[in-house]
């Protein structure tokens, strides 16, 4: 979508223009409208292109945030297997030489470690919530506003037009995603394998009793392209083999889709345009490898923090005041930097084919598994809870 930049001197009908109606943009619009700000949401909901086959692992902080704006998809009480939400009761991670790490919600004294959320259901729920919120107007062009928040995803044109530098380190991998039906129930367990420099996750779908999984497999780009073109059963068999038959025979339930992967981050997240302040949020500000399922969790935390900073501003301060926006930028820098560093470090660690590094990383997994405090700390980070 090509957003027309606002003209200087245009009267402001809106307090905030949120540019980009992905999950981050819609959530932010809902948070701000709840605070009685007049919000323009630029860009329509997802079009009629193929439905997203992904499912996101969302932590408890994201769940609470989405619940607070009534955008958390609810389970269908009459049909648990059609549930768009699956609580993860345990996680199992395998290394490439006998390393193994297990977490369970019980050990954390928590209802679930994370929740696997059907992406189309989440998008629909958000779009409905936006439709019910009288304080949000959907527009196709960017209006003048005291503050414009760019939530256009990784390839944001507006960020580029504003001259905000975006450091990008592409990975030679793509993530292949698909839905598969399993012979055996998943038991609410999220499973992940690190092998041959690849990372494969099978995330449980369809509620705790379900027997479908969402695949996310980070593989060299040429391999991903081959799978997109080949017979679906070829991919199903490869997943079954890599998962050591853990869930029995697997069948494809959706076409496969693939996403290029990168570690990226904007150098500055705030600036000014002709009519006010500008801030970046979500993937427009940062993107990371999905191996830890954190990209959207971090983007939703951006939305929560920006809404908090705007809510707590001094009464005389304009919404686009750069001093105010700098509070947001500073507050987010540390978490986003750390998460990008962790995902990149893990990816790099398992990409090494040196046998000494292989022994060390598998030893590391087993040691983590035996160390109560470190394991609990890791689990709390993944769950989006403060240390
Ligand atoms: C395979 C895979 C698996 C993932 N799994 C997880 C997971 O388990 N957990 C997790 O937390 N994260 C996960 N992520 C990351 C997650 O997908 C992203 O972090 C998230 O989608 C970012 O949301 P966003 O709203 O910032 O950007 P986007 O989803 O990219 O949305 C941007 C929106 O802006 C619109 N837009 C673009 N340009 C313009 C314009 N000029 N004007 C108006 N609108 C515009 C686009 O059409 C789009 O609607 C995964 C990513 C991948 C690739």
Short mmCIF file of C-alpha atoms and ligand atoms in Angstrom, two decimals:
data_model
loop_
_atom_site.label_atom_id
_atom_site.label_comp_id
_atom_site.label_asym_id
_atom_site.label_seq_id
_atom_site.Cartn_x
_atom_site.Cartn_y
_atom_site.Cartn_z
CA UNK A 1 0.00 0.00 0.00
CA UNK A 2 1.31 3.45 -0.86
CA UNK A 3 0.62 5.87 1.96
CA UNK A 4 0.49 9.55 0.91
CA UNK A 5 2.54 11.70 3.31
CA UNK A 6 0.49 14.31 5.19
CA UNK A 7 0.76 17.97 4.08
CA UNK A 8 2.12 20.58 6.47
CA UNK A 9 -0.52 22.97 7.77
CA UNK A 10 -3.38 20.47 7.36
CA UNK A 11 -5.69 20.76 10.42
CA UNK A 12 -5.41 17.74 12.70
CA UNK A 13 -8.57 15.72 13.02
CA UNK A 14 -6.65 12.92 14.70
CA UNK A 15 -4.36 12.68 17.70
CA UNK A 16 -2.56 9.61 16.40
CA UNK A 17 -2.25 8.03 12.94
CA UNK A 18 -1.30 4.35 13.16
CA UNK A 19 0.12 3.35 9.81
CA UNK A 20 -0.15 -0.41 9.15
CA UNK A 21 -3.01 -2.61 10.36
CA UNK A 22 -1.08 -5.76 11.28
CA UNK A 23 -1.40 -7.25 14.76
CA UNK A 24 0.83 -4.56 16.32
CA UNK A 25 -0.89 -1.63 14.57
CA UNK A 26 -4.41 -2.81 15.44
CA UNK A 27 -3.51 -3.54 19.05
CA UNK A 28 -1.91 -0.12 19.45
CA UNK A 29 -4.94 1.59 17.88
CA UNK A 30 -7.21 -0.19 20.39
CA UNK A 31 -5.01 0.75 23.36
CA UNK A 32 -4.92 4.43 22.35
CA UNK A 33 -8.64 4.68 21.55
CA UNK A 34 -9.37 3.18 24.99
CA UNK A 35 -7.45 6.18 26.33
CA UNK A 36 -9.87 8.49 24.47
CA UNK A 37 -7.39 9.52 21.79
CA UNK A 38 -8.76 10.04 18.26
CA UNK A 39 -7.02 7.38 16.19
CA UNK A 40 -6.74 6.89 12.44
CA UNK A 41 -5.78 3.35 11.39
CA UNK A 42 -4.23 3.48 7.93
CA UNK A 43 -4.37 0.32 5.80
CA UNK A 44 -7.15 -2.21 5.59
CA UNK A 45 -7.37 -5.60 7.25
CA UNK A 46 -5.74 -8.53 5.43
CA UNK A 47 -7.09 -8.96 1.87
CA UNK A 48 -8.32 -12.11 0.17
CA UNK A 49 -4.86 -13.60 -0.33
CA UNK A 50 -4.21 -17.13 1.01
CA UNK A 51 -4.82 -17.39 4.79
CA UNK A 52 -1.70 -17.33 6.94
CA UNK A 53 -0.89 -20.93 7.95
CA UNK A 54 1.20 -19.85 10.94
CA UNK A 55 0.33 -20.05 14.61
CA UNK A 56 2.09 -17.71 17.03
CA UNK A 57 3.48 -18.64 20.42
CA UNK A 58 2.29 -15.73 22.58
CA UNK A 59 3.43 -15.25 26.17
CA UNK A 60 1.37 -14.27 29.19
CA UNK A 61 2.18 -10.55 28.79
CA UNK A 62 0.82 -10.58 25.20
CA UNK A 63 -2.21 -12.56 26.31
CA UNK A 64 -3.06 -10.08 29.04
CA UNK A 65 -2.58 -7.16 26.66
CA UNK A 66 -4.83 -8.67 23.97
CA UNK A 67 -7.40 -9.63 26.59
CA UNK A 68 -7.43 -6.06 27.87
CA UNK A 69 -8.58 -4.81 24.45
CA UNK A 70 -10.97 -7.77 23.95
CA UNK A 71 -8.95 -9.18 21.08
CA UNK A 72 -7.86 -12.52 22.53
CA UNK A 73 -9.55 -15.31 20.53
CA UNK A 74 -11.67 -17.50 22.77
CA UNK A 75 -11.99 -21.28 22.69
CA UNK A 76 -15.23 -22.65 21.27
CA UNK A 77 -16.91 -24.31 24.26
CA UNK A 78 -18.78 -26.71 21.95
CA UNK A 79 -15.85 -27.81 19.86
CA UNK A 80 -12.47 -27.96 21.65
CA UNK A 81 -10.77 -29.30 18.52
CA UNK A 82 -11.66 -26.10 16.66
CA UNK A 83 -10.09 -24.01 19.43
CA UNK A 84 -7.91 -21.18 18.08
CA UNK A 85 -5.91 -21.22 21.33
CA UNK A 86 -3.80 -24.07 22.67
CA UNK A 87 -2.15 -23.71 26.09
CA UNK A 88 1.34 -25.22 26.13
CA UNK A 89 1.76 -27.42 29.19
CA UNK A 90 5.34 -28.43 28.37
CA UNK A 91 8.19 -27.71 25.97
CA UNK A 92 10.79 -30.19 24.78
CA UNK A 93 13.95 -29.15 22.96
CA UNK A 94 16.39 -31.61 21.39
CA UNK A 95 19.97 -30.84 20.36
CA UNK A 96 21.89 -32.66 17.63
CA UNK A 97 23.92 -34.97 19.84
CA UNK A 98 21.80 -36.23 22.71
CA UNK A 99 21.19 -32.80 24.30
CA UNK A 100 17.69 -32.37 25.69
CA UNK A 101 15.87 -29.66 27.62
CA UNK A 102 12.37 -29.93 29.12
CA UNK A 103 10.15 -27.31 30.70
CA UNK A 104 6.75 -27.82 32.21
CA UNK A 105 4.09 -25.33 33.24
CA UNK A 106 3.61 -27.29 36.48
CA UNK A 107 7.25 -26.73 37.49
CA UNK A 108 6.75 -23.00 36.92
CA UNK A 109 3.54 -23.01 38.94
CA UNK A 110 1.85 -21.56 35.88
CA UNK A 111 -1.32 -22.31 33.95
CA UNK A 112 0.69 -22.62 30.70
CA UNK A 113 4.21 -21.87 29.46
CA UNK A 114 2.85 -20.04 26.44
CA UNK A 115 -0.23 -20.09 24.22
CA UNK A 116 -0.29 -21.14 20.56
CA UNK A 117 -2.65 -18.85 18.70
CA UNK A 118 -4.14 -19.40 15.25
CA UNK A 119 -3.05 -16.36 13.22
CA UNK A 120 -6.22 -15.89 11.07
CA UNK A 121 -8.39 -16.15 14.23
CA UNK A 122 -6.27 -13.50 15.98
CA UNK A 123 -6.42 -11.17 12.97
CA UNK A 124 -10.19 -11.59 12.72
CA UNK A 125 -10.69 -10.95 16.41
CA UNK A 126 -8.58 -7.79 16.25
CA UNK A 127 -10.38 -6.53 13.19
CA UNK A 128 -13.76 -7.08 14.92
CA UNK A 129 -12.55 -5.25 18.04
CA UNK A 130 -11.39 -2.30 15.89
CA UNK A 131 -14.80 -2.27 14.18
CA UNK A 132 -16.55 -1.99 17.57
CA UNK A 133 -14.28 0.81 18.81
CA UNK A 134 -15.87 4.14 17.88
CA UNK A 135 -12.63 6.04 18.52
CA UNK A 136 -10.83 4.43 15.58
CA UNK A 137 -11.41 5.43 11.97
CA UNK A 138 -10.04 3.22 9.19
CA UNK A 139 -8.47 5.27 6.39
CA UNK A 140 -6.56 4.58 3.20
CA UNK A 141 -4.39 7.70 3.35
CA UNK A 142 -2.33 9.08 6.21
CA UNK A 143 -4.00 12.10 7.83
CA UNK A 144 -2.27 14.91 9.70
CA UNK A 145 -1.84 13.90 13.35
CA UNK A 146 0.20 14.99 16.35
CA UNK A 147 1.82 11.56 16.31
CA UNK A 148 2.24 8.99 13.52
CA UNK A 149 3.20 5.46 14.54
CA UNK A 150 4.67 3.36 11.75
CA UNK A 151 3.66 -0.31 12.15
CA UNK A 152 4.21 -1.36 8.53
CA UNK A 153 6.36 -4.44 9.16
CA UNK A 154 9.95 -5.16 8.12
CA UNK A 155 9.73 -3.66 4.64
CA UNK A 156 8.21 -0.35 5.76
CA UNK A 157 8.30 2.26 2.99
CA UNK A 158 7.44 5.10 5.35
CA UNK A 159 10.44 4.30 7.54
CA UNK A 160 12.60 4.48 4.41
CA UNK A 161 11.02 7.76 3.23
CA UNK A 162 11.71 9.25 6.66
CA UNK A 163 15.37 8.28 6.31
CA UNK A 164 15.38 6.13 9.48
CA UNK A 165 18.29 3.71 8.97
CA UNK A 166 17.43 0.00 9.33
CA UNK A 167 20.34 -2.40 9.93
CA UNK A 168 19.57 -5.75 8.29
CA UNK A 169 21.50 -9.01 8.55
CA UNK A 170 19.70 -11.57 6.36
CA UNK A 171 19.97 -15.25 7.31
CA UNK A 172 20.58 -17.72 4.47
CA UNK A 173 17.48 -19.53 5.74
CA UNK A 174 13.75 -19.32 5.13
CA UNK A 175 11.10 -20.46 7.60
CA UNK A 176 8.77 -23.06 6.09
CA UNK A 177 5.36 -23.07 7.80
CA UNK A 178 2.45 -25.49 7.40
CA UNK A 179 -0.24 -27.31 9.39
CA UNK A 180 0.03 -31.08 9.83
CA UNK A 181 -2.29 -33.71 11.26
CA UNK A 182 -0.59 -36.24 13.55
CA UNK A 183 -1.39 -39.86 14.23
CA UNK A 184 -0.79 -39.32 17.97
CA UNK A 185 -2.16 -36.41 20.07
CA UNK A 186 0.37 -33.68 20.85
CA UNK A 187 -0.63 -33.57 24.54
CA UNK A 188 -0.21 -29.78 24.69
CA UNK A 189 3.58 -30.12 24.23
CA UNK A 190 5.58 -27.71 22.02
CA UNK A 191 8.53 -29.55 20.48
CA UNK A 192 11.69 -28.21 18.87
CA UNK A 193 14.70 -29.85 17.23
CA UNK A 194 18.09 -28.27 16.47
CA UNK A 195 19.96 -30.36 13.87
CA UNK A 196 22.32 -29.75 10.95
CA UNK A 197 22.11 -26.00 11.46
CA UNK A 198 18.32 -26.18 11.03
CA UNK A 199 15.65 -25.48 13.64
CA UNK A 200 12.29 -27.23 13.48
CA UNK A 201 9.33 -26.57 15.79
CA UNK A 202 6.01 -28.40 16.00
CA UNK A 203 3.53 -26.27 17.94
CA UNK A 204 0.35 -27.89 19.30
CA UNK A 205 -2.96 -26.81 17.73
CA UNK A 206 -6.66 -27.42 18.29
CA UNK A 207 -6.69 -27.28 22.10
CA UNK A 208 -5.01 -29.48 24.70
CA UNK A 209 -6.53 -32.65 23.24
CA UNK A 210 -5.79 -31.79 19.60
CA UNK A 211 -3.74 -33.75 17.14
CA UNK A 212 -2.68 -31.09 14.68
CA UNK A 213 0.52 -29.10 14.79
CA UNK A 214 1.91 -25.92 13.26
CA UNK A 215 5.30 -26.47 11.65
CA UNK A 216 8.00 -23.77 11.60
CA UNK A 217 11.19 -25.12 10.01
CA UNK A 218 14.18 -22.87 9.42
CA UNK A 219 16.10 -24.40 6.48
CA UNK A 220 18.46 -23.12 3.75
CA UNK A 221 16.47 -20.98 1.29
CA UNK A 222 17.00 -23.41 -1.66
CA UNK A 223 15.57 -26.29 0.40
CA UNK A 224 12.55 -24.18 1.36
CA UNK A 225 11.92 -23.29 -2.30
CA UNK A 226 12.13 -26.97 -3.28
CA UNK A 227 9.55 -27.95 -0.65
CA UNK A 228 7.15 -25.26 -1.80
CA UNK A 229 7.22 -26.79 -5.29
CA UNK A 230 7.25 -30.48 -4.37
CA UNK A 231 4.43 -32.88 -3.54
CA UNK A 232 3.15 -32.06 0.01
CA UNK A 233 3.75 -35.64 1.16
CA UNK A 234 7.50 -35.14 0.64
CA UNK A 235 7.55 -32.37 3.25
CA UNK A 236 5.30 -34.38 5.62
CA UNK A 237 7.72 -37.32 5.45
CA UNK A 238 10.74 -35.08 6.03
CA UNK A 239 9.06 -33.56 9.13
CA UNK A 240 8.19 -37.04 10.41
CA UNK A 241 11.79 -38.19 9.96
CA UNK A 242 13.31 -35.08 11.61
CA UNK A 243 10.90 -35.43 14.55
CA UNK A 244 11.95 -39.09 14.99
CA UNK A 245 8.33 -40.24 14.58
CA UNK A 246 7.44 -38.64 17.92
CA UNK A 247 3.87 -37.91 16.79
CA UNK A 248 3.50 -40.92 14.47
CA UNK A 249 2.51 -40.56 10.82
CA UNK A 250 2.04 -36.97 9.68
CA UNK A 251 -0.21 -35.60 6.91
CA UNK A 252 -0.28 -32.09 5.49
CA UNK A 253 -3.39 -30.11 6.42
CA UNK A 254 -2.46 -26.91 4.57
CA UNK A 255 -0.21 -25.78 1.77
CA UNK A 256 3.32 -24.84 2.86
CA UNK A 257 4.35 -21.17 2.96
CA UNK A 258 7.82 -19.70 3.47
CA UNK A 259 9.24 -16.47 4.93
CA UNK A 260 12.74 -15.05 4.46
CA UNK A 261 14.48 -14.51 7.80
CA UNK A 262 16.65 -11.72 9.15
CA UNK A 263 17.97 -9.98 12.21
CA UNK A 264 17.21 -6.30 11.81
CA UNK A 265 16.80 -3.19 13.87
CA UNK A 266 16.19 0.51 13.27
CA UNK A 267 19.02 2.70 14.56
CA UNK A 268 16.53 5.39 15.67
CA UNK A 269 12.87 4.72 16.39
CA UNK A 270 11.61 8.29 16.52
CA UNK A 271 11.72 11.43 14.38
CA UNK A 272 9.46 14.25 13.19
CA UNK A 273 7.46 14.64 9.97
CA UNK A 274 5.61 17.69 8.60
CA UNK A 275 2.78 17.48 11.14
CA UNK A 276 4.22 16.02 14.32
CA UNK A 277 6.22 13.25 15.91
CA UNK A 278 6.82 9.79 14.41
CA UNK A 279 7.62 6.51 16.17
CA UNK A 280 8.29 3.01 14.87
CA UNK A 281 6.78 -0.11 16.47
CA UNK A 282 6.72 -3.87 15.84
CA UNK A 283 8.58 -5.38 12.89
CA UNK A 284 9.01 -1.89 11.39
CA UNK A 285 11.48 -1.31 14.24
CA UNK A 286 13.00 -4.79 14.63
CA UNK A 287 12.82 -8.35 13.32
CA UNK A 288 14.43 -11.55 14.54
CA UNK A 289 14.69 -15.28 13.87
CA UNK A 290 11.44 -17.02 14.93
CA UNK A 291 13.24 -19.87 16.75
CA UNK A 292 12.26 -18.45 20.14
CA UNK A 293 8.78 -17.32 18.99
CA UNK A 294 9.38 -13.79 20.25
CA UNK A 295 8.98 -11.31 17.33
CA UNK A 296 5.33 -10.45 17.93
CA UNK A 297 5.65 -10.67 21.71
CA UNK A 298 8.30 -7.97 21.48
CA UNK A 299 6.17 -5.94 19.03
CA UNK A 300 3.16 -6.08 21.34
CA UNK A 301 5.37 -4.97 24.22
CA UNK A 302 6.31 -1.93 22.05
CA UNK A 303 2.61 -1.11 21.67
CA UNK A 304 2.01 -1.48 25.43
CA UNK A 305 4.99 0.71 26.31
CA UNK A 306 4.14 3.47 23.83
CA UNK A 307 0.54 3.55 25.09
CA UNK A 308 1.85 3.76 28.68
CA UNK A 309 4.27 6.61 27.90
CA UNK A 310 1.54 8.60 26.11
CA UNK A 311 -0.93 7.98 28.93
CA UNK A 312 1.53 9.16 31.59
CA UNK A 313 2.68 12.30 29.73
CA UNK A 314 2.64 15.70 31.43
CA UNK A 315 -0.68 17.46 30.65
CA UNK A 316 1.11 20.24 28.74
CA UNK A 317 3.21 17.93 26.56
CA UNK A 318 2.20 17.35 22.92
CA UNK A 319 1.78 13.72 21.83
CA UNK A 320 4.48 14.20 19.19
CA UNK A 321 7.02 15.79 21.55
CA UNK A 322 10.36 14.12 20.87
CA UNK A 323 11.32 14.19 24.56
CA UNK A 324 8.25 12.11 25.29
CA UNK A 325 8.90 9.71 22.42
CA UNK A 326 12.49 9.28 23.53
CA UNK A 327 11.17 7.73 26.79
CA UNK A 328 9.50 5.07 24.67
CA UNK A 329 12.57 4.48 22.51
CA UNK A 330 14.86 4.15 25.54
CA UNK A 331 12.50 1.82 27.38
CA UNK A 332 12.31 -0.60 24.46
CA UNK A 333 15.94 -0.59 23.33
CA UNK A 334 17.29 -2.98 25.97
CA UNK A 335 14.67 -5.73 25.64
CA UNK A 336 14.65 -5.68 21.86
CA UNK A 337 18.46 -5.73 21.70
CA UNK A 338 18.69 -8.62 24.16
CA UNK A 339 16.05 -10.72 22.40
CA UNK A 340 17.69 -10.22 18.99
CA UNK A 341 21.05 -11.14 20.48
CA UNK A 342 19.71 -14.32 22.14
CA UNK A 343 17.93 -15.61 19.01
CA UNK A 344 20.93 -14.80 16.82
CA UNK A 345 23.33 -16.44 19.31
CA UNK A 346 21.27 -19.64 19.48
CA UNK A 347 20.93 -19.81 15.71
CA UNK A 348 24.70 -19.29 15.27
CA UNK A 349 25.57 -21.80 18.00
CA UNK A 350 23.62 -24.60 16.33
CA UNK A 351 24.82 -23.66 12.82
CA UNK A 352 28.46 -24.57 13.70
CA UNK A 353 29.55 -27.95 12.30
CA UNK A 354 32.70 -28.16 14.45
CA UNK A 355 32.35 -31.35 16.55
CA UNK A 356 33.75 -29.61 19.68
CA UNK A 357 31.07 -26.91 19.44
CA UNK A 358 28.49 -29.65 18.88
CA UNK A 359 29.57 -31.47 22.07
CA UNK A 360 29.57 -28.22 24.02
CA UNK A 361 26.09 -27.08 22.94
CA UNK A 362 24.55 -30.47 23.74
CA UNK A 363 26.32 -30.50 27.09
CA UNK A 364 24.92 -26.99 27.62
CA UNK A 365 21.35 -28.13 26.94
CA UNK A 366 21.70 -31.05 29.38
CA UNK A 367 23.28 -28.80 32.02
CA UNK A 368 20.48 -26.24 31.69
CA UNK A 369 18.06 -29.10 32.06
CA UNK A 370 19.62 -30.14 35.38
CA UNK A 371 20.01 -26.63 36.79
CA UNK A 372 16.79 -25.63 38.54
CA UNK A 373 17.40 -21.85 38.89
CA UNK A 374 18.80 -21.32 35.35
CA UNK A 375 15.99 -23.36 33.88
CA UNK A 376 13.36 -21.45 35.81
CA UNK A 377 14.92 -18.14 34.70
CA UNK A 378 14.93 -19.26 31.03
CA UNK A 379 11.31 -20.36 31.27
CA UNK A 380 10.24 -17.06 32.83
CA UNK A 381 11.95 -15.10 30.04
CA UNK A 382 10.15 -17.18 27.40
CA UNK A 383 6.88 -16.67 29.25
CA UNK A 384 7.30 -12.88 29.13
CA UNK A 385 7.55 -12.57 32.92
CA UNK A 386 10.04 -10.35 34.69
CA UNK A 387 13.10 -12.17 36.11
C1 LIG B 1 7.55 -18.18 10.28
C2 LIG B 1 7.37 -17.17 11.37
C3 LIG B 1 6.90 -17.57 12.61
C4 LIG B 1 6.72 -16.64 13.63
N1 LIG B 1 6.30 -17.08 14.84
C5 LIG B 1 6.18 -16.19 15.87
C6 LIG B 1 5.76 -16.65 17.16
O1 LIG B 1 5.52 -17.85 17.38
N2 LIG B 1 5.64 -15.73 18.15
C7 LIG B 1 5.92 -14.41 17.95
O2 LIG B 1 5.80 -13.61 18.90
N3 LIG B 1 6.32 -13.95 16.73
C8 LIG B 1 6.44 -14.81 15.69
N4 LIG B 1 6.84 -14.36 14.45
C9 LIG B 1 7.06 -12.91 14.25
C10 LIG B 1 5.76 -12.18 13.85
O3 LIG B 1 5.25 -12.75 12.67
C11 LIG B 1 6.01 -10.70 13.61
O4 LIG B 1 6.82 -10.19 14.64
C12 LIG B 1 4.70 -9.93 13.54
O5 LIG B 1 3.91 -10.39 12.47
C13 LIG B 1 4.95 -8.43 13.37
O6 LIG B 1 3.72 -7.76 13.34
P1 LIG B 1 3.63 -6.27 12.78
O7 LIG B 1 2.20 -5.86 12.95
O8 LIG B 1 4.70 -5.44 13.39
O9 LIG B 1 4.02 -6.36 11.23
P2 LIG B 1 3.29 -7.10 10.03
O10 LIG B 1 2.66 -8.36 10.49
O11 LIG B 1 4.31 -7.18 8.94
O12 LIG B 1 2.12 -6.09 9.60
C14 LIG B 1 2.38 -4.89 8.92
C15 LIG B 1 1.10 -4.39 8.27
O13 LIG B 1 1.33 -3.11 7.67
C16 LIG B 1 0.80 -3.09 6.34
N5 LIG B 1 1.54 -2.09 5.57
C17 LIG B 1 2.77 -2.19 5.00
N6 LIG B 1 3.10 -1.05 4.38
C18 LIG B 1 2.07 -0.18 4.58
C19 LIG B 1 1.82 1.18 4.18
N7 LIG B 1 2.72 1.87 3.49
N8 LIG B 1 0.65 1.76 4.56
C20 LIG B 1 -0.25 1.08 5.29
N9 LIG B 1 -0.08 -0.23 5.67
C21 LIG B 1 1.07 -0.82 5.32
C22 LIG B 1 0.98 -4.53 5.87
O14 LIG B 1 0.10 -4.80 4.80
C23 LIG B 1 0.59 -5.29 7.14
O15 LIG B 1 -0.79 -5.42 7.27
C24 LIG B 1 7.03 -15.27 13.41
C25 LIG B 1 7.50 -14.86 12.17
C26 LIG B 1 7.70 -15.80 11.16
C27 LIG B 1 8.23 -15.33 9.82
#
